[in-house]
Coordinates of C-alpha atoms in Angstrom, one line a residue:
Chain A
M1 CA -28.4 77.6 -13.9
V2 CA -28.6 81.2 -12.7
T3 CA -30.6 80.0 -9.7
E4 CA -27.9 77.3 -9.0
Q5 CA -25.2 79.9 -9.2
A6 CA -27.1 82.2 -6.9
L7 CA -27.6 79.3 -4.5
F8 CA -24.1 78.0 -4.7
P9 CA -21.7 80.9 -5.5
N10 CA -18.7 79.0 -4.2
T11 CA -18.8 75.2 -4.9
F12 CA -15.1 75.0 -4.1
G13 CA -15.8 76.1 -0.5
M14 CA -18.5 73.5 -0.4
E15 CA -16.0 70.9 -1.7
L16 CA -13.4 71.8 0.9
I17 CA -15.9 71.5 3.8
Y18 CA -17.1 68.2 2.4
S19 CA -13.6 66.8 2.0
F20 CA -12.6 68.1 5.4
V21 CA -15.6 66.3 7.1
I22 CA -14.8 63.0 5.3
I23 CA -11.1 63.2 6.1
F24 CA -11.9 64.0 9.7
C25 CA -14.4 61.1 10.0
S26 CA -11.9 58.7 8.3
L27 CA -9.0 59.7 10.6
I28 CA -11.2 59.4 13.7
I29 CA -12.2 55.9 12.6
Y30 CA -8.5 55.1 11.9
F31 CA -7.2 56.3 15.2
S32 CA -10.1 55.2 17.4
T33 CA -9.6 51.6 16.3
K34 CA -5.8 51.7 17.0
E35 CA -6.1 50.4 20.5
I36 CA -8.4 47.4 19.8
Y37 CA -6.1 46.5 16.8
K38 CA -2.9 46.8 18.9
L39 CA -4.5 44.5 21.6
S40 CA -6.1 41.9 19.3
N41 CA -3.7 42.0 16.3
Y42 CA -6.8 40.9 14.3
P43 CA -6.2 41.1 10.5
G44 CA -9.9 42.2 9.7
I45 CA -9.5 45.2 12.0
K46 CA -6.1 46.0 10.3
Y47 CA -7.7 46.0 6.8
F48 CA -10.7 48.0 8.0
R49 CA -8.3 50.7 9.4
E50 CA -6.2 50.8 6.3
A51 CA -9.4 51.4 4.2
F52 CA -10.2 54.5 6.1
L53 CA -6.6 55.7 6.0
F54 CA -6.8 55.4 2.2
F55 CA -10.2 57.1 2.2
A56 CA -8.6 60.1 4.0
L57 CA -5.7 60.2 1.5
A58 CA -8.1 59.9 -1.4
Y59 CA -10.3 62.8 -0.3
F60 CA -7.3 64.9 0.5
F61 CA -6.1 64.4 -3.2
K62 CA -9.7 65.0 -4.4
S63 CA -10.0 68.4 -2.7
F64 CA -6.5 69.2 -4.0
I65 CA -7.6 68.4 -7.6
S66 CA -10.6 70.6 -7.1
F67 CA -8.3 73.3 -5.9
L68 CA -6.2 72.9 -9.1
F69 CA -9.3 73.0 -11.2
L70 CA -10.3 76.3 -9.6
I71 CA -6.8 77.8 -10.1
F72 CA -6.4 76.7 -13.7
N73 CA -10.1 77.0 -14.6
V74 CA -10.3 73.8 -16.5
R75 CA -12.8 71.0 -16.4
G76 CA -11.5 68.0 -18.3
I77 CA -8.9 65.5 -17.7
I78 CA -7.0 66.0 -21.0
E79 CA -6.3 69.7 -20.5
F80 CA -5.7 69.0 -16.9
S81 CA -3.1 66.3 -17.6
S82 CA -0.7 68.8 -19.1
I83 CA -0.1 70.1 -15.7
F84 CA 2.5 67.8 -14.1
F85 CA 1.4 68.5 -10.5
G86 CA -2.2 67.8 -11.4
V87 CA -1.3 64.6 -13.0
L88 CA 0.6 63.4 -10.0
T89 CA -2.3 64.4 -7.7
L90 CA -4.8 62.6 -9.9
F91 CA -2.6 59.5 -10.0
F92 CA -2.5 59.4 -6.2
F93 CA -6.2 60.0 -6.0
I94 CA -7.0 57.1 -8.3
Y95 CA -4.6 54.9 -6.4
A96 CA -5.7 55.8 -2.9
S97 CA -9.4 55.6 -3.7
T98 CA -9.1 52.1 -5.4
M99 CA -7.0 50.9 -2.5
A100 CA -9.5 52.2 0.1
I101 CA -12.3 50.3 -1.7
F102 CA -10.1 47.2 -2.0
Y103 CA -9.2 47.2 1.7
L104 CA -12.8 47.6 2.8
L105 CA -13.8 44.7 0.6
Y106 CA -10.8 42.7 1.9
S107 CA -11.7 43.3 5.5
I108 CA -14.9 41.4 4.9
V109 CA -13.7 38.6 2.6
W110 CA -10.2 37.8 3.9
K111 CA -11.5 35.1 6.3
N112 CA -13.2 33.3 3.5
L113 CA -10.0 33.0 1.4
K114 CA -7.8 29.9 1.4
E115 CA -5.3 29.9 4.2
N116 CA -2.2 30.0 1.9
L117 CA -3.6 33.0 0.0
R118 CA -4.5 35.0 3.1
E119 CA -1.3 34.1 5.0
S120 CA 0.9 34.9 2.0
K121 CA 3.1 38.0 2.4
F122 CA 2.7 38.7 -1.3
T123 CA -1.1 39.1 -1.6
I124 CA -1.4 42.7 -0.4
P125 CA 1.9 44.0 -2.1
L126 CA 0.7 42.4 -5.4
I127 CA -2.6 44.2 -5.1
H128 CA -0.7 47.5 -4.5
I129 CA 1.4 46.9 -7.5
F130 CA -1.7 46.0 -9.6
V131 CA -3.5 49.2 -8.6
L132 CA -0.4 51.3 -9.1
V133 CA -0.1 49.9 -12.7
I134 CA -3.8 50.5 -13.4
S135 CA -3.6 54.1 -12.0
A136 CA -0.5 54.9 -14.0
T137 CA -1.9 53.3 -17.2
S138 CA -5.1 55.3 -17.0
I139 CA -3.1 58.5 -16.5
I140 CA -0.6 57.7 -19.3
V141 CA -3.3 56.8 -21.9
H142 CA -5.4 59.8 -20.8
E143 CA -8.3 57.4 -20.5
T144 CA -10.8 58.1 -17.7
G145 CA -12.9 55.3 -19.1
V146 CA -10.2 52.8 -17.8
V147 CA -10.6 54.1 -14.3
I148 CA -14.4 54.2 -14.4
L149 CA -14.5 50.7 -15.9
L150 CA -12.1 49.5 -13.2
Q151 CA -14.3 51.0 -10.5
V152 CA -17.5 49.5 -12.1
F153 CA -15.7 46.1 -12.1
V154 CA -14.6 46.5 -8.5
F155 CA -18.1 47.7 -7.6
L156 CA -19.8 44.6 -9.1
F157 CA -17.3 42.3 -7.4
I158 CA -18.0 44.1 -4.1
A159 CA -21.7 43.9 -4.6
I160 CA -21.5 40.1 -5.1
Q161 CA -19.1 39.6 -2.2
N162 CA -21.1 41.8 0.0
Y163 CA -24.3 39.9 -0.7
S164 CA -22.6 36.6 -0.2
S165 CA -21.2 37.8 3.2
Y166 CA -24.7 39.1 4.1
R167 CA -26.2 35.6 3.3
K168 CA -23.6 33.9 5.4
L169 CA -24.3 36.2 8.3
K170 CA -28.0 35.6 7.9
S171 CA -27.5 31.8 7.8
K172 CA -25.7 32.1 11.2
K173 CA -28.8 34.1 12.4
K174 CA -26.8 37.2 13.0
S175 CA -27.8 40.6 11.7
S176 CA -25.9 43.6 10.7
S177 CA -26.7 46.6 8.6
I178 CA -23.1 47.1 7.6
H179 CA -23.4 45.4 4.2
L180 CA -26.1 47.8 3.2
I181 CA -24.1 50.8 4.5
Y182 CA -21.0 49.6 2.5
L183 CA -23.1 49.2 -0.6
F184 CA -24.3 52.8 -0.3
L185 CA -20.7 53.9 0.4
F186 CA -19.5 52.3 -2.9
V187 CA -22.4 53.8 -4.9
F188 CA -21.7 57.3 -3.7
W189 CA -18.0 56.8 -4.1
M190 CA -18.5 56.0 -7.7
L191 CA -20.8 59.0 -8.2
N192 CA -18.0 61.2 -6.6
L193 CA -15.5 59.7 -9.0
S194 CA -17.7 60.1 -12.0
D195 CA -18.3 63.8 -11.1
L196 CA -14.6 64.4 -10.8
L197 CA -13.4 62.5 -13.9
I198 CA -16.2 62.8 -16.5
V199 CA -18.4 65.8 -16.0
G200 CA -19.5 68.3 -13.5
F201 CA -22.9 67.2 -12.2
G202 CA -24.1 70.6 -11.3
P203 CA -24.1 72.1 -7.8
I204 CA -27.4 70.6 -6.7
I205 CA -26.5 67.0 -7.6
E206 CA -23.0 67.5 -6.2
L207 CA -24.6 68.8 -2.9
V208 CA -26.9 65.7 -2.7
V209 CA -24.0 63.3 -3.4
S210 CA -21.8 65.2 -0.9
L211 CA -24.4 65.2 1.9
A212 CA -25.2 61.5 1.3
S213 CA -21.5 60.6 1.5
I214 CA -21.1 62.6 4.7
G215 CA -24.1 60.9 6.1
I216 CA -22.7 57.4 5.3
F217 CA -19.3 58.2 6.9
L218 CA -21.0 59.7 10.0
V219 CA -23.1 56.5 10.4
I220 CA -19.9 54.4 10.1
L221 CA -18.1 56.7 12.6
Y222 CA -21.0 56.4 15.0
K223 CA -20.9 52.6 14.8
V224 CA -17.1 52.6 15.3
T225 CA -17.2 54.8 18.4
R226 CA -20.1 52.8 19.7
Y227 CA -18.5 49.4 19.3
A228 CA -14.8 50.2 19.8
G229 CA -15.3 52.1 23.0
I230 CA -17.0 49.6 25.4
N231 CA -15.3 47.3 28.0
E232 CA -16.0 43.7 28.9
Y233 CA -19.1 44.5 30.9
G234 CA -20.7 46.6 28.1
K235 CA -20.2 49.9 29.9
A236 CA -18.9 53.0 28.1
Chain B
M1 CA -19.1 22.3 21.6
A2 CA -18.5 24.8 18.9
K3 CA -14.9 25.3 17.7
R4 CA -13.2 28.2 19.4
D5 CA -11.8 31.0 17.2
K6 CA -8.4 32.5 17.8
L7 CA -9.6 35.5 19.9
E8 CA -11.6 33.1 22.1
I9 CA -8.6 30.9 22.7
I10 CA -6.4 33.9 23.6
R11 CA -9.1 35.1 26.0
D12 CA -9.4 31.7 27.6
I13 CA -5.7 31.4 28.2
L14 CA -5.4 34.8 29.7
R15 CA -8.5 34.3 31.8
I16 CA -7.0 31.0 33.2
I17 CA -3.9 32.9 34.3
K18 CA -5.9 35.8 35.7
D19 CA -8.1 33.5 37.7
N20 CA -5.0 31.8 39.1
H21 CA -3.9 35.1 40.8
G22 CA -2.1 36.3 37.7
H23 CA 0.5 33.5 37.4
I24 CA 0.4 29.8 36.6
K25 CA 2.8 26.9 35.9
M26 CA 3.0 25.6 32.3
T27 CA 1.5 22.1 32.9
P28 CA -1.8 23.2 34.5
L29 CA -2.1 26.0 32.0
L30 CA -1.7 23.5 29.1
R31 CA -4.3 21.2 30.7
K32 CA -6.8 23.9 31.5
S33 CA -6.5 25.5 28.0
N34 CA -7.8 22.4 26.3
L35 CA -5.3 22.6 23.5
S36 CA -2.9 20.1 22.0
S37 CA 0.8 20.6 23.1
R38 CA 1.7 21.9 19.6
R39 CA -1.1 24.4 19.4
F40 CA -0.5 25.5 23.0
A41 CA 3.2 26.1 22.1
D42 CA 2.2 28.2 19.1
Y43 CA -0.2 30.3 21.2
K44 CA 2.3 30.7 24.0
S45 CA 5.0 32.0 21.6
E46 CA 2.5 34.4 20.0
L47 CA 1.3 35.7 23.3
L48 CA 4.9 36.1 24.5
G49 CA 5.7 38.0 21.3
R50 CA 2.7 40.3 21.7
K51 CA 3.7 40.9 25.3
L52 CA 0.3 39.7 26.6
I53 CA 2.0 37.2 28.9
K54 CA 5.6 36.8 30.2
E55 CA 7.6 33.8 31.3
V56 CA 9.5 34.0 34.6
E57 CA 11.5 31.7 36.9
A58 CA 9.1 30.3 39.6
K59 CA 9.9 30.9 43.3
K60 CA 10.3 27.1 44.0
K61 CA 11.4 25.5 40.7
G62 CA 10.8 25.6 37.0
K63 CA 9.1 28.4 35.1
E64 CA 5.7 30.1 35.3
I65 CA 3.6 32.3 33.1
L66 CA 2.4 35.7 34.2
I67 CA -0.3 37.8 32.7
T68 CA 1.0 41.3 31.8
E69 CA -0.8 44.7 32.0
K70 CA -1.4 44.5 28.3
G71 CA -2.9 41.0 28.8
M72 CA -5.3 42.4 31.4
E73 CA -6.2 45.2 29.0
F74 CA -7.0 42.6 26.4
L75 CA -9.4 40.9 28.8
D76 CA -11.0 44.2 29.6
K77 CA -11.5 45.1 26.0
Y78 CA -12.3 41.6 24.7
R79 CA -16.1 42.1 24.5
A80 CA -15.5 45.4 22.6
I81 CA -13.2 43.7 20.2
V82 CA -15.6 40.8 19.5
N83 CA -18.6 43.1 19.1
F84 CA -16.6 45.3 16.7
V85 CA -15.5 42.3 14.6
S86 CA -19.1 41.0 14.5
E87 CA -20.7 44.4 13.7
F88 CA -18.4 45.1 10.8
D89 CA -18.3 41.4 9.7
L90 CA -14.5 41.5 9.8

């Protein structure tokens, strides 16, 4: 413990740098895909962009929560919930993070949905309302377990959908590493969430989770800039 | 022949116009696009709405379709769009 404190005297500083890198990557992904979306009007690109916009928002609120933890020196959601501003921030964090994961999943599965469901103007707003209700409920009942359970449920659903999309792609004799990257993204996202809502993992584990998450976002950013920035003849 | 997806059909329509010096009458465009009249009308109104094409009075008689700058940009970026969609399985 003493060693850890000596190695990491300022975890909040680390947290801020980590959040800044993730927010930066997410916003670059969001804005660098703006042009191809405006040209193609392709729904999958729209959902993909929305996912990273919500990731940026979620990490913004996450760092803001950490900042409040530092200011009020508390580590537990019950004590923390007495602070109105903290509750509001936590609510937006849960909402934004769940929506980010939903949009990323939806960007893969939307084309497999029935036409009336995917063309319906109510599908996305209903998901927003559902996630808002779940986020508000978990805050009101002071139950972090609800959030974690929801995330585990979403994660299992994503893992199954991800695997099914991967199988479909394989049957078409196409290959892409994106499903594996997404799976890692969701795993590390859940670790981030558990760290924030249940217990502090300790600086070393936090550092490993943070570096791995940054690595995943950088890989996605690299792929986005590589594929969104070439013309018809394959030149940069 | 494999069924064309929406992006491919848009690319084909725009390419036909581009290859015809940037403007074409409706009937040859409909014929060359290999679409039914109904589907062609849907695509035409979508492309007009997205400002990828525009409809103008022809010099002699009737109307003709012109590819816009945005339409040319779509053709230029088509490969990037398709590669992006394929890579992220969107």
